[in-house]
């Protein structure tokens, strides 16, 4: 197990002490990954780091093979049919390599993919809410930092982040990423 995150602030004794640096945090079924190691390690918690896009969290065995297959096949179906309406091509960045195509679930994919996406969102919100009922308080803190609340998340309406395609039309998350040869997500 990795060291858990440092919570709180350090007191300084003269000029000798410096701000504590924390390691990537982990807990039952989840792991934090720094995007910007220097800045993320200087934050006081996973929630603050994620809300500032300095890190992200992966959850072990979150989606079933069937769920992943459903989303992937729905995106491949759009690709096979040659529909580019709602496709967002990403260029190279720190997180994404070239040859990455993103398919908006709500804007493009079939009914089964939308139902799968809704089930995954419900599971994610439940995972975050369960932080109150377990020793996994980092997840409750993450929910509070990102959503402003940490309970009753499932009863709220999600407002997703949107990005414009090349024509300026906005397509909202969640999206399915398809990586061609040379494409990657930098983990």
PDB file of N, CA and C in Angstrom, residues 11-113:
ATOM      1  N   UNK A  11       2.941  23.225  10.562  1.00  0.00           N
ATOM      2  CA  UNK A  11       3.384  24.428  11.253  1.00  0.00           C
ATOM      3  C   UNK A  11       4.864  24.595  10.970  1.00  0.00           C
ATOM      4  N   UNK A  12       5.303  25.826  10.839  1.00  0.00           N
ATOM      5  CA  UNK A  12       6.700  26.089  10.516  1.00  0.00           C
ATOM      6  C   UNK A  12       7.440  26.542  11.761  1.00  0.00           C
ATOM      7  N   UNK A  13       8.648  26.090  11.878  1.00  0.00           N
ATOM      8  CA  UNK A  13       9.519  26.505  12.960  1.00  0.00           C
ATOM      9  C   UNK A  13      10.651  27.307  12.338  1.00  0.00           C
ATOM     10  N   UNK A  14      10.565  28.603  12.388  1.00  0.00           N
ATOM     11  CA  UNK A  14      11.589  29.447  11.781  1.00  0.00           C
ATOM     12  C   UNK A  14      11.667  29.214  10.294  1.00  0.00           C
ATOM     13  N   UNK A  15      12.839  29.224   9.739  1.00  0.00           N
ATOM     14  CA  UNK A  15      13.057  29.007   8.311  1.00  0.00           C
ATOM     15  C   UNK A  15      13.431  27.570   7.992  1.00  0.00           C
ATOM     16  N   UNK A  16      13.492  26.726   9.019  1.00  0.00           N
ATOM     17  CA  UNK A  16      13.963  25.361   8.809  1.00  0.00           C
ATOM     18  C   UNK A  16      12.933  24.465   8.137  1.00  0.00           C
ATOM     19  N   UNK A  17      11.671  24.581   8.494  1.00  0.00           N
ATOM     20  CA  UNK A  17      10.650  23.673   7.970  1.00  0.00           C
ATOM     21  C   UNK A  17      10.161  24.155   6.607  1.00  0.00           C
ATOM     22  N   UNK A  18       9.823  23.225   5.771  1.00  0.00           N
ATOM     23  CA  UNK A  18       9.237  23.565   4.472  1.00  0.00           C
ATOM     24  C   UNK A  18       7.902  22.846   4.357  1.00  0.00           C
ATOM     25  N   UNK A  19       7.125  23.220   3.350  1.00  0.00           N
ATOM     26  CA  UNK A  19       5.834  22.578   3.142  1.00  0.00           C
ATOM     27  C   UNK A  19       6.033  21.078   2.930  1.00  0.00           C
ATOM     28  N   UNK A  20       5.210  20.269   3.571  1.00  0.00           N
ATOM     29  CA  UNK A  20       5.353  18.827   3.372  1.00  0.00           C
ATOM     30  C   UNK A  20       4.912  18.437   1.963  1.00  0.00           C
ATOM     31  N   UNK A  21       5.553  17.443   1.421  1.00  0.00           N
ATOM     32  CA  UNK A  21       5.162  16.890   0.130  1.00  0.00           C
ATOM     33  C   UNK A  21       4.483  15.571   0.417  1.00  0.00           C
ATOM     34  N   UNK A  22       3.415  15.302  -0.297  1.00  0.00           N
ATOM     35  CA  UNK A  22       2.725  14.049  -0.089  1.00  0.00           C
ATOM     36  C   UNK A  22       2.939  13.144  -1.290  1.00  0.00           C
ATOM     37  N   UNK A  23       2.776  11.869  -1.075  1.00  0.00           N
ATOM     38  CA  UNK A  23       2.872  10.875  -2.137  1.00  0.00           C
ATOM     39  C   UNK A  23       1.495  10.680  -2.752  1.00  0.00           C
ATOM     40  N   UNK A  24       1.465  10.025  -3.899  1.00  0.00           N
ATOM     41  CA  UNK A  24       0.180   9.653  -4.487  1.00  0.00           C
ATOM     42  C   UNK A  24      -0.562   8.800  -3.466  1.00  0.00           C
ATOM     43  N   UNK A  25      -1.823   9.084  -3.284  1.00  0.00           N
ATOM     44  CA  UNK A  25      -2.619   8.401  -2.265  1.00  0.00           C
ATOM     45  C   UNK A  25      -3.311   7.178  -2.850  1.00  0.00           C
ATOM     46  N   UNK A  26      -3.739   6.298  -1.975  1.00  0.00           N
ATOM     47  CA  UNK A  26      -4.515   5.134  -2.396  1.00  0.00           C
ATOM     48  C   UNK A  26      -5.386   4.693  -1.232  1.00  0.00           C
ATOM     49  N   UNK A  27      -6.395   3.924  -1.561  1.00  0.00           N
ATOM     50  CA  UNK A  27      -7.293   3.403  -0.548  1.00  0.00           C
ATOM     51  C   UNK A  27      -7.933   2.135  -1.069  1.00  0.00           C
ATOM     52  N   UNK A  28      -8.941   1.637  -0.373  1.00  0.00           N
ATOM     53  CA  UNK A  28      -9.589   0.395  -0.797  1.00  0.00           C
ATOM     54  C   UNK A  28     -10.188   0.521  -2.201  1.00  0.00           C
ATOM     55  N   UNK A  29      -9.533  -0.072  -3.177  1.00  0.00           N
ATOM     56  CA  UNK A  29     -10.042  -0.103  -4.542  1.00  0.00           C
ATOM     57  C   UNK A  29      -9.707   1.093  -5.413  1.00  0.00           C
ATOM     58  N   UNK A  30      -8.931   2.063  -4.940  1.00  0.00           N
ATOM     59  CA  UNK A  30      -8.614   3.236  -5.756  1.00  0.00           C
ATOM     60  C   UNK A  30      -7.160   3.662  -5.582  1.00  0.00           C
ATOM     61  N   UNK A  31      -6.676   4.402  -6.585  1.00  0.00           N
ATOM     62  CA  UNK A  31      -5.319   4.943  -6.581  1.00  0.00           C
ATOM     63  C   UNK A  31      -5.303   6.311  -7.225  1.00  0.00           C
ATOM     64  N   UNK A  32      -4.565   7.224  -6.645  1.00  0.00           N
ATOM     65  CA  UNK A  32      -4.363   8.551  -7.227  1.00  0.00           C
ATOM     66  C   UNK A  32      -3.126   8.514  -8.112  1.00  0.00           C
ATOM     67  N   UNK A  33      -3.176   9.258  -9.224  1.00  0.00           N
ATOM     68  CA  UNK A  33      -2.043   9.386 -10.134  1.00  0.00           C
ATOM     69  C   UNK A  33      -1.796  10.864 -10.374  1.00  0.00           C
ATOM     70  N   UNK A  34      -0.579  11.313 -10.119  1.00  0.00           N
ATOM     71  CA  UNK A  34      -0.241  12.720 -10.341  1.00  0.00           C
ATOM     72  C   UNK A  34      -0.081  12.999 -11.824  1.00  0.00           C
ATOM     73  N   UNK A  35      -0.647  14.104 -12.281  1.00  0.00           N
ATOM     74  CA  UNK A  35      -0.415  14.612 -13.633  1.00  0.00           C
ATOM     75  C   UNK A  35       0.748  15.590 -13.562  1.00  0.00           C
ATOM     76  N   UNK A  36       0.733  16.460 -12.560  1.00  0.00           N
ATOM     77  CA  UNK A  36       1.812  17.414 -12.295  1.00  0.00           C
ATOM     78  C   UNK A  36       2.348  17.090 -10.906  1.00  0.00           C
ATOM     79  N   UNK A  37       3.398  16.283 -10.855  1.00  0.00           N
ATOM     80  CA  UNK A  37       3.919  15.768  -9.588  1.00  0.00           C
ATOM     81  C   UNK A  37       4.267  16.880  -8.608  1.00  0.00           C
ATOM     82  N   UNK A  38       4.947  17.906  -9.054  1.00  0.00           N
ATOM     83  CA  UNK A  38       5.399  18.976  -8.161  1.00  0.00           C
ATOM     84  C   UNK A  38       4.212  19.690  -7.509  1.00  0.00           C
ATOM     85  N   UNK A  39       3.253  20.110  -8.315  1.00  0.00           N
ATOM     86  CA  UNK A  39       2.109  20.842  -7.763  1.00  0.00           C
ATOM     87  C   UNK A  39       1.151  19.927  -7.008  1.00  0.00           C
ATOM     88  N   UNK A  40       0.902  18.724  -7.523  1.00  0.00           N
ATOM     89  CA  UNK A  40      -0.033  17.805  -6.864  1.00  0.00           C
ATOM     90  C   UNK A  40       0.480  17.394  -5.491  1.00  0.00           C
ATOM     91  N   UNK A  41       1.763  17.136  -5.381  1.00  0.00           N
ATOM     92  CA  UNK A  41       2.309  16.692  -4.095  1.00  0.00           C
ATOM     93  C   UNK A  41       2.282  17.802  -3.053  1.00  0.00           C
ATOM     94  N   UNK A  42       2.127  19.047  -3.480  1.00  0.00           N
ATOM     95  CA  UNK A  42       2.056  20.172  -2.550  1.00  0.00           C
ATOM     96  C   UNK A  42       0.626  20.443  -2.075  1.00  0.00           C
ATOM     97  N   UNK A  43      -0.373  19.774  -2.664  1.00  0.00           N
ATOM     98  CA  UNK A  43      -1.755  19.973  -2.217  1.00  0.00           C
ATOM     99  C   UNK A  43      -2.002  19.169  -0.945  1.00  0.00           C
ATOM    100  N   UNK A  44      -3.041  19.548  -0.210  1.00  0.00           N
ATOM    101  CA  UNK A  44      -3.307  18.898   1.076  1.00  0.00           C
ATOM    102  C   UNK A  44      -4.128  17.622   0.942  1.00  0.00           C
ATOM    103  N   UNK A  45      -4.771  17.396  -0.239  1.00  0.00           N
ATOM    104  CA  UNK A  45      -5.628  16.219  -0.346  1.00  0.00           C
ATOM    105  C   UNK A  45      -5.853  15.813  -1.795  1.00  0.00           C
ATOM    106  N   UNK A  46      -6.365  14.614  -1.961  1.00  0.00           N
ATOM    107  CA  UNK A  46      -6.729  14.103  -3.283  1.00  0.00           C
ATOM    108  C   UNK A  46      -7.785  15.008  -3.909  1.00  0.00           C
ATOM    109  N   UNK A  47      -8.787  15.390  -3.128  1.00  0.00           N
ATOM    110  CA  UNK A  47      -9.867  16.222  -3.643  1.00  0.00           C
ATOM    111  C   UNK A  47      -9.374  17.537  -4.206  1.00  0.00           C
ATOM    112  N   UNK A  48      -8.499  18.209  -3.490  1.00  0.00           N
ATOM    113  CA  UNK A  48      -7.955  19.481  -3.967  1.00  0.00           C
ATOM    114  C   UNK A  48      -7.143  19.248  -5.234  1.00  0.00           C
ATOM    115  N   UNK A  49      -6.326  18.224  -5.241  1.00  0.00           N
ATOM    116  CA  UNK A  49      -5.484  17.937  -6.397  1.00  0.00           C
ATOM    117  C   UNK A  49      -6.312  17.610  -7.638  1.00  0.00           C
ATOM    118  N   UNK A  50      -7.333  16.754  -7.493  1.00  0.00           N
ATOM    119  CA  UNK A  50      -8.188  16.387  -8.622  1.00  0.00           C
ATOM    120  C   UNK A  50      -8.983  17.599  -9.100  1.00  0.00           C
ATOM    121  N   UNK A  51      -9.519  18.385  -8.182  1.00  0.00           N
ATOM    122  CA  UNK A  51     -10.326  19.549  -8.580  1.00  0.00           C
ATOM    123  C   UNK A  51      -9.503  20.587  -9.323  1.00  0.00           C
ATOM    124  N   UNK A  52      -8.191  20.578  -9.146  1.00  0.00           N
ATOM    125  CA  UNK A  52      -7.297  21.497  -9.860  1.00  0.00           C
ATOM    126  C   UNK A  52      -6.654  20.836 -11.083  1.00  0.00           C
ATOM    127  N   UNK A  53      -7.111  19.631 -11.433  1.00  0.00           N
ATOM    128  CA  UNK A  53      -6.588  18.857 -12.571  1.00  0.00           C
ATOM    129  C   UNK A  53      -5.102  18.551 -12.450  1.00  0.00           C
ATOM    130  N   UNK A  54      -4.640  18.376 -11.223  1.00  0.00           N
ATOM    131  CA  UNK A  54      -3.239  18.042 -10.978  1.00  0.00           C
ATOM    132  C   UNK A  54      -3.046  16.543 -10.809  1.00  0.00           C
ATOM    133  N   UNK A  55      -4.136  15.826 -10.585  1.00  0.00           N
ATOM    134  CA  UNK A  55      -4.088  14.370 -10.469  1.00  0.00           C
ATOM    135  C   UNK A  55      -5.439  13.806 -10.869  1.00  0.00           C
ATOM    136  N   UNK A  56      -5.479  12.493 -11.013  1.00  0.00           N
ATOM    137  CA  UNK A  56      -6.737  11.800 -11.280  1.00  0.00           C
ATOM    138  C   UNK A  56      -6.733  10.512 -10.483  1.00  0.00           C
ATOM    139  N   UNK A  57      -7.904   9.900 -10.356  1.00  0.00           N
ATOM    140  CA  UNK A  57      -8.061   8.687  -9.558  1.00  0.00           C
ATOM    141  C   UNK A  57      -8.523   7.557 -10.462  1.00  0.00           C
ATOM    142  N   UNK A  58      -7.903   6.397 -10.310  1.00  0.00           N
ATOM    143  CA  UNK A  58      -8.378   5.193 -10.995  1.00  0.00           C
ATOM    144  C   UNK A  58      -9.015   4.280  -9.939  1.00  0.00           C
ATOM    145  N   UNK A  59     -10.056   3.576 -10.360  1.00  0.00           N
ATOM    146  CA  UNK A  59     -10.765   2.664  -9.466  1.00  0.00           C
ATOM    147  C   UNK A  59     -10.622   1.260 -10.042  1.00  0.00           C
ATOM    148  N   UNK A  60     -10.107   0.350  -9.239  1.00  0.00           N
ATOM    149  CA  UNK A  60      -9.849  -1.023  -9.680  1.00  0.00           C
ATOM    150  C   UNK A  60     -11.141  -1.731 -10.068  1.00  0.00           C
ATOM    151  N   UNK A  61     -11.078  -2.447 -11.183  1.00  0.00           N
ATOM    152  CA  UNK A  61     -12.187  -3.300 -11.630  1.00  0.00           C
ATOM    153  C   UNK A  61     -13.527  -2.567 -11.603  1.00  0.00           C
ATOM    154  N   UNK A  62     -13.537  -1.325 -12.017  1.00  0.00           N
ATOM    155  CA  UNK A  62     -14.737  -0.509 -11.928  1.00  0.00           C
ATOM    156  C   UNK A  62     -15.787  -0.917 -12.947  1.00  0.00           C
ATOM    157  N   UNK A  63     -15.395  -1.050 -14.200  1.00  0.00           N
ATOM    158  CA  UNK A  63     -16.330  -1.433 -15.262  1.00  0.00           C
ATOM    159  C   UNK A  63     -16.108  -2.898 -15.604  1.00  0.00           C
ATOM    160  N   UNK A  64     -17.186  -3.603 -15.841  1.00  0.00           N
ATOM    161  CA  UNK A  64     -17.072  -5.005 -16.224  1.00  0.00           C
ATOM    162  C   UNK A  64     -16.574  -5.108 -17.667  1.00  0.00           C
ATOM    163  N   UNK A  65     -16.153  -6.284 -18.043  1.00  0.00           N
ATOM    164  CA  UNK A  65     -15.736  -6.527 -19.429  1.00  0.00           C
ATOM    165  C   UNK A  65     -16.899  -6.227 -20.371  1.00  0.00           C
ATOM    166  N   UNK A  66     -18.086  -6.638 -19.996  1.00  0.00           N
ATOM    167  CA  UNK A  66     -19.265  -6.408 -20.836  1.00  0.00           C
ATOM    168  C   UNK A  66     -19.552  -4.925 -21.008  1.00  0.00           C
ATOM    169  N   UNK A  67     -19.419  -4.149 -19.934  1.00  0.00           N
ATOM    170  CA  UNK A  67     -19.652  -2.703 -20.019  1.00  0.00           C
ATOM    171  C   UNK A  67     -18.619  -2.030 -20.923  1.00  0.00           C
ATOM    172  N   UNK A  68     -17.370  -2.396 -20.761  1.00  0.00           N
ATOM    173  CA  UNK A  68     -16.317  -1.824 -21.618  1.00  0.00           C
ATOM    174  C   UNK A  68     -16.559  -2.192 -23.073  1.00  0.00           C
ATOM    175  N   UNK A  69     -16.947  -3.439 -23.322  1.00  0.00           N
ATOM    176  CA  UNK A  69     -17.220  -3.905 -24.679  1.00  0.00           C
ATOM    177  C   UNK A  69     -18.388  -3.131 -25.295  1.00  0.00           C
ATOM    178  N   UNK A  70     -19.440  -2.910 -24.517  1.00  0.00           N
ATOM    179  CA  UNK A  70     -20.614  -2.175 -25.007  1.00  0.00           C
ATOM    180  C   UNK A  70     -20.222  -0.769 -25.461  1.00  0.00           C
ATOM    181  N   UNK A  71     -19.462  -0.071 -24.651  1.00  0.00           N
ATOM    182  CA  UNK A  71     -19.044   1.294 -25.001  1.00  0.00           C
ATOM    183  C   UNK A  71     -18.100   1.299 -26.203  1.00  0.00           C
ATOM    184  N   UNK A  72     -17.163   0.374 -26.209  1.00  0.00           N
ATOM    185  CA  UNK A  72     -16.197   0.290 -27.314  1.00  0.00           C
ATOM    186  C   UNK A  72     -16.901  -0.038 -28.627  1.00  0.00           C
ATOM    187  N   UNK A  73     -17.775  -1.003 -28.611  1.00  0.00           N
ATOM    188  CA  UNK A  73     -18.475  -1.390 -29.836  1.00  0.00           C
ATOM    189  C   UNK A  73     -19.375  -0.274 -30.355  1.00  0.00           C
ATOM    190  N   UNK A  74     -20.007   0.470 -29.462  1.00  0.00           N
ATOM    191  CA  UNK A  74     -20.843   1.592 -29.887  1.00  0.00           C
ATOM    192  C   UNK A  74     -19.996   2.652 -30.588  1.00  0.00           C
ATOM    193  N   UNK A  75     -18.807   2.919 -30.071  1.00  0.00           N
ATOM    194  CA  UNK A  75     -17.902   3.885 -30.711  1.00  0.00           C
ATOM    195  C   UNK A  75     -17.406   3.341 -32.059  1.00  0.00           C
ATOM    196  N   UNK A  76     -17.056   2.063 -32.103  1.00  0.00           N
ATOM    197  CA  UNK A  76     -16.607   1.470 -33.369  1.00  0.00           C
ATOM    198  C   UNK A  76     -17.719   1.485 -34.413  1.00  0.00           C
ATOM    199  N   UNK A  77     -18.968   1.312 -33.975  1.00  0.00           N
ATOM    200  CA  UNK A  77     -20.103   1.367 -34.897  1.00  0.00           C
ATOM    201  C   UNK A  77     -20.197   2.746 -35.548  1.00  0.00           C
ATOM    202  N   UNK A  78     -20.030   3.790 -34.759  1.00  0.00           N
ATOM    203  CA  UNK A  78     -20.046   5.153 -35.305  1.00  0.00           C
ATOM    204  C   UNK A  78     -18.890   5.321 -36.293  1.00  0.00           C
ATOM    205  N   UNK A  79     -17.744   4.812 -35.924  1.00  0.00           N
ATOM    206  CA  UNK A  79     -16.567   4.923 -36.798  1.00  0.00           C
ATOM    207  C   UNK A  79     -16.795   4.166 -38.110  1.00  0.00           C
ATOM    208  N   UNK A  80     -17.328   2.943 -38.024  1.00  0.00           N
ATOM    209  CA  UNK A  80     -17.577   2.144 -39.235  1.00  0.00           C
ATOM    210  C   UNK A  80     -18.585   2.807 -40.165  1.00  0.00           C
ATOM    211  N   UNK A  81     -19.577   3.472 -39.579  1.00  0.00           N
ATOM    212  CA  UNK A  81     -20.603   4.131 -40.383  1.00  0.00           C
ATOM    213  C   UNK A  81     -20.125   5.456 -40.970  1.00  0.00           C
ATOM    214  N   UNK A  82     -18.940   5.877 -40.576  1.00  0.00           N
ATOM    215  CA  UNK A  82     -18.355   7.083 -41.149  1.00  0.00           C
ATOM    216  C   UNK A  82     -18.957   8.378 -40.652  1.00  0.00           C
ATOM    217  N   UNK A  83     -19.707   8.336 -39.567  1.00  0.00           N
ATOM    218  CA  UNK A  83     -20.291   9.564 -39.023  1.00  0.00           C
ATOM    219  C   UNK A  83     -19.218  10.335 -38.277  1.00  0.00           C
ATOM    220  N   UNK A  84     -19.009  11.581 -38.671  1.00  0.00           N
ATOM    221  CA  UNK A  84     -18.044  12.412 -37.952  1.00  0.00           C
ATOM    222  C   UNK A  84     -18.748  13.460 -37.104  1.00  0.00           C
ATOM    223  N   UNK A  85     -20.073  13.514 -37.171  1.00  0.00           N
ATOM    224  CA  UNK A  85     -20.821  14.472 -36.370  1.00  0.00           C
ATOM    225  C   UNK A  85     -20.708  14.081 -34.903  1.00  0.00           C
ATOM    226  N   UNK A  86     -20.083  14.902 -34.107  1.00  0.00           N
ATOM    227  CA  UNK A  86     -19.939  14.611 -32.685  1.00  0.00           C
ATOM    228  C   UNK A  86     -18.632  13.946 -32.325  1.00  0.00           C
ATOM    229  N   UNK A  87     -17.780  13.706 -33.316  1.00  0.00           N
ATOM    230  CA  UNK A  87     -16.475  13.118 -33.044  1.00  0.00           C
ATOM    231  C   UNK A  87     -15.522  14.254 -32.726  1.00  0.00           C
ATOM    232  N   UNK A  88     -14.734  14.063 -31.722  1.00  0.00           N
ATOM    233  CA  UNK A  88     -13.770  15.080 -31.326  1.00  0.00           C
ATOM    234  C   UNK A  88     -12.378  14.484 -31.455  1.00  0.00           C
ATOM    235  N   UNK A  89     -11.585  15.009 -32.362  1.00  0.00           N
ATOM    236  CA  UNK A  89     -10.221  14.523 -32.563  1.00  0.00           C
ATOM    237  C   UNK A  89      -9.301  15.320 -31.653  1.00  0.00           C
ATOM    238  N   UNK A  90      -8.522  14.624 -30.850  1.00  0.00           N
ATOM    239  CA  UNK A  90      -7.591  15.285 -29.953  1.00  0.00           C
ATOM    240  C   UNK A  90      -6.191  15.297 -30.554  1.00  0.00           C
ATOM    241  N   UNK A  91      -5.508  16.388 -30.362  1.00  0.00           N
ATOM    242  CA  UNK A  91      -4.105  16.462 -30.745  1.00  0.00           C
ATOM    243  C   UNK A  91      -3.243  15.968 -29.608  1.00  0.00           C
ATOM    244  N   UNK A  92      -1.955  16.069 -29.774  1.00  0.00           N
ATOM    245  CA  UNK A  92      -1.024  15.628 -28.741  1.00  0.00           C
ATOM    246  C   UNK A  92      -1.097  16.575 -27.546  1.00  0.00           C
ATOM    247  N   UNK A  93      -1.009  16.022 -26.372  1.00  0.00           N
ATOM    248  CA  UNK A  93      -0.925  16.799 -25.142  1.00  0.00           C
ATOM    249  C   UNK A  93      -0.201  15.929 -24.133  1.00  0.00           C
ATOM    250  N   UNK A  94      -0.066  16.434 -22.920  1.00  0.00           N
ATOM    251  CA  UNK A  94       0.595  15.619 -21.899  1.00  0.00           C
ATOM    252  C   UNK A  94      -0.188  14.345 -21.610  1.00  0.00           C
ATOM    253  N   UNK A  95      -1.500  14.420 -21.681  1.00  0.00           N
ATOM    254  CA  UNK A  95      -2.320  13.263 -21.321  1.00  0.00           C
ATOM    255  C   UNK A  95      -2.658  12.378 -22.510  1.00  0.00           C
ATOM    256  N   UNK A  96      -2.816  12.950 -23.690  1.00  0.00           N
ATOM    257  CA  UNK A  96      -3.248  12.176 -24.849  1.00  0.00           C
ATOM    258  C   UNK A  96      -2.222  12.270 -25.967  1.00  0.00           C
ATOM    259  N   UNK A  97      -1.932  11.136 -26.560  1.00  0.00           N
ATOM    260  CA  UNK A  97      -1.043  11.119 -27.711  1.00  0.00           C
ATOM    261  C   UNK A  97      -1.826  11.410 -28.976  1.00  0.00           C
ATOM    262  N   UNK A  98      -1.153  11.509 -30.072  1.00  0.00           N
ATOM    263  CA  UNK A  98      -1.817  11.680 -31.365  1.00  0.00           C
ATOM    264  C   UNK A  98      -2.713  10.490 -31.624  1.00  0.00           C
ATOM    265  N   UNK A  99      -3.585  10.634 -32.595  1.00  0.00           N
ATOM    266  CA  UNK A  99      -4.448   9.539 -33.053  1.00  0.00           C
ATOM    267  C   UNK A  99      -5.440   9.092 -31.991  1.00  0.00           C
ATOM    268  N   UNK A 100      -6.014  10.037 -31.285  1.00  0.00           N
ATOM    269  CA  UNK A 100      -7.055   9.745 -30.309  1.00  0.00           C
ATOM    270  C   UNK A 100      -8.348  10.363 -30.812  1.00  0.00           C
ATOM    271  N   UNK A 101      -9.395   9.551 -30.885  1.00  0.00           N
ATOM    272  CA  UNK A 101     -10.709  10.050 -31.283  1.00  0.00           C
ATOM    273  C   UNK A 101     -11.641   9.858 -30.103  1.00  0.00           C
ATOM    274  N   UNK A 102     -12.413  10.900 -29.770  1.00  0.00           N
ATOM    275  CA  UNK A 102     -13.321  10.850 -28.626  1.00  0.00           C
ATOM    276  C   UNK A 102     -14.758  10.892 -29.130  1.00  0.00           C
ATOM    277  N   UNK A 103     -15.580   9.978 -28.630  1.00  0.00           N
ATOM    278  CA  UNK A 103     -16.977   9.867 -29.036  1.00  0.00           C
ATOM    279  C   UNK A 103     -17.870  10.215 -27.847  1.00  0.00           C
ATOM    280  N   UNK A 104     -18.676  11.249 -27.990  1.00  0.00           N
ATOM    281  CA  UNK A 104     -19.587  11.665 -26.934  1.00  0.00           C
ATOM    282  C   UNK A 104     -20.678  10.607 -26.762  1.00  0.00           C
ATOM    283  N   UNK A 105     -20.836  10.107 -25.551  1.00  0.00           N
ATOM    284  CA  UNK A 105     -21.848   9.088 -25.298  1.00  0.00           C
ATOM    285  C   UNK A 105     -23.241   9.643 -25.580  1.00  0.00           C
ATOM    286  N   UNK A 106     -23.552  10.786 -25.021  1.00  0.00           N
ATOM    287  CA  UNK A 106     -24.893  11.361 -25.192  1.00  0.00           C
ATOM    288  C   UNK A 106     -25.120  11.864 -26.609  1.00  0.00           C
ATOM    289  N   UNK A 107     -24.080  12.385 -27.245  1.00  0.00           N
ATOM    290  CA  UNK A 107     -24.237  12.973 -28.564  1.00  0.00           C
ATOM    291  C   UNK A 107     -24.173  11.997 -29.712  1.00  0.00           C
ATOM    292  N   UNK A 108     -23.597  10.819 -29.510  1.00  0.00           N
ATOM    293  CA  UNK A 108     -23.310   9.929 -30.628  1.00  0.00           C
ATOM    294  C   UNK A 108     -23.696   8.474 -30.468  1.00  0.00           C
ATOM    295  N   UNK A 109     -23.519   7.950 -29.287  1.00  0.00           N
ATOM    296  CA  UNK A 109     -23.588   6.502 -29.140  1.00  0.00           C
ATOM    297  C   UNK A 109     -25.019   6.002 -28.948  1.00  0.00           C
ATOM    298  N   UNK A 110     -25.182   4.696 -29.149  1.00  0.00           N
ATOM    299  CA  UNK A 110     -26.516   4.089 -29.131  1.00  0.00           C
ATOM    300  C   UNK A 110     -27.120   4.022 -27.718  1.00  0.00           C
ATOM    301  N   UNK A 111     -28.382   3.600 -27.663  1.00  0.00           N
ATOM    302  CA  UNK A 111     -29.145   3.558 -26.415  1.00  0.00           C
ATOM    303  C   UNK A 111     -28.479   2.637 -25.384  1.00  0.00           C
ATOM    304  N   UNK A 112     -27.954   1.513 -25.820  1.00  0.00           N
ATOM    305  CA  UNK A 112     -27.314   0.580 -24.891  1.00  0.00           C
ATOM    306  C   UNK A 112     -26.069   1.217 -24.265  1.00  0.00           C
ATOM    307  N   UNK A 113     -25.287   1.961 -25.053  1.00  0.00           N
ATOM    308  CA  UNK A 113     -24.104   2.644 -24.520  1.00  0.00           C
ATOM    309  C   UNK A 113     -24.508   3.724 -23.525  1.00  0.00           C
TER     310      UNK A 113
END
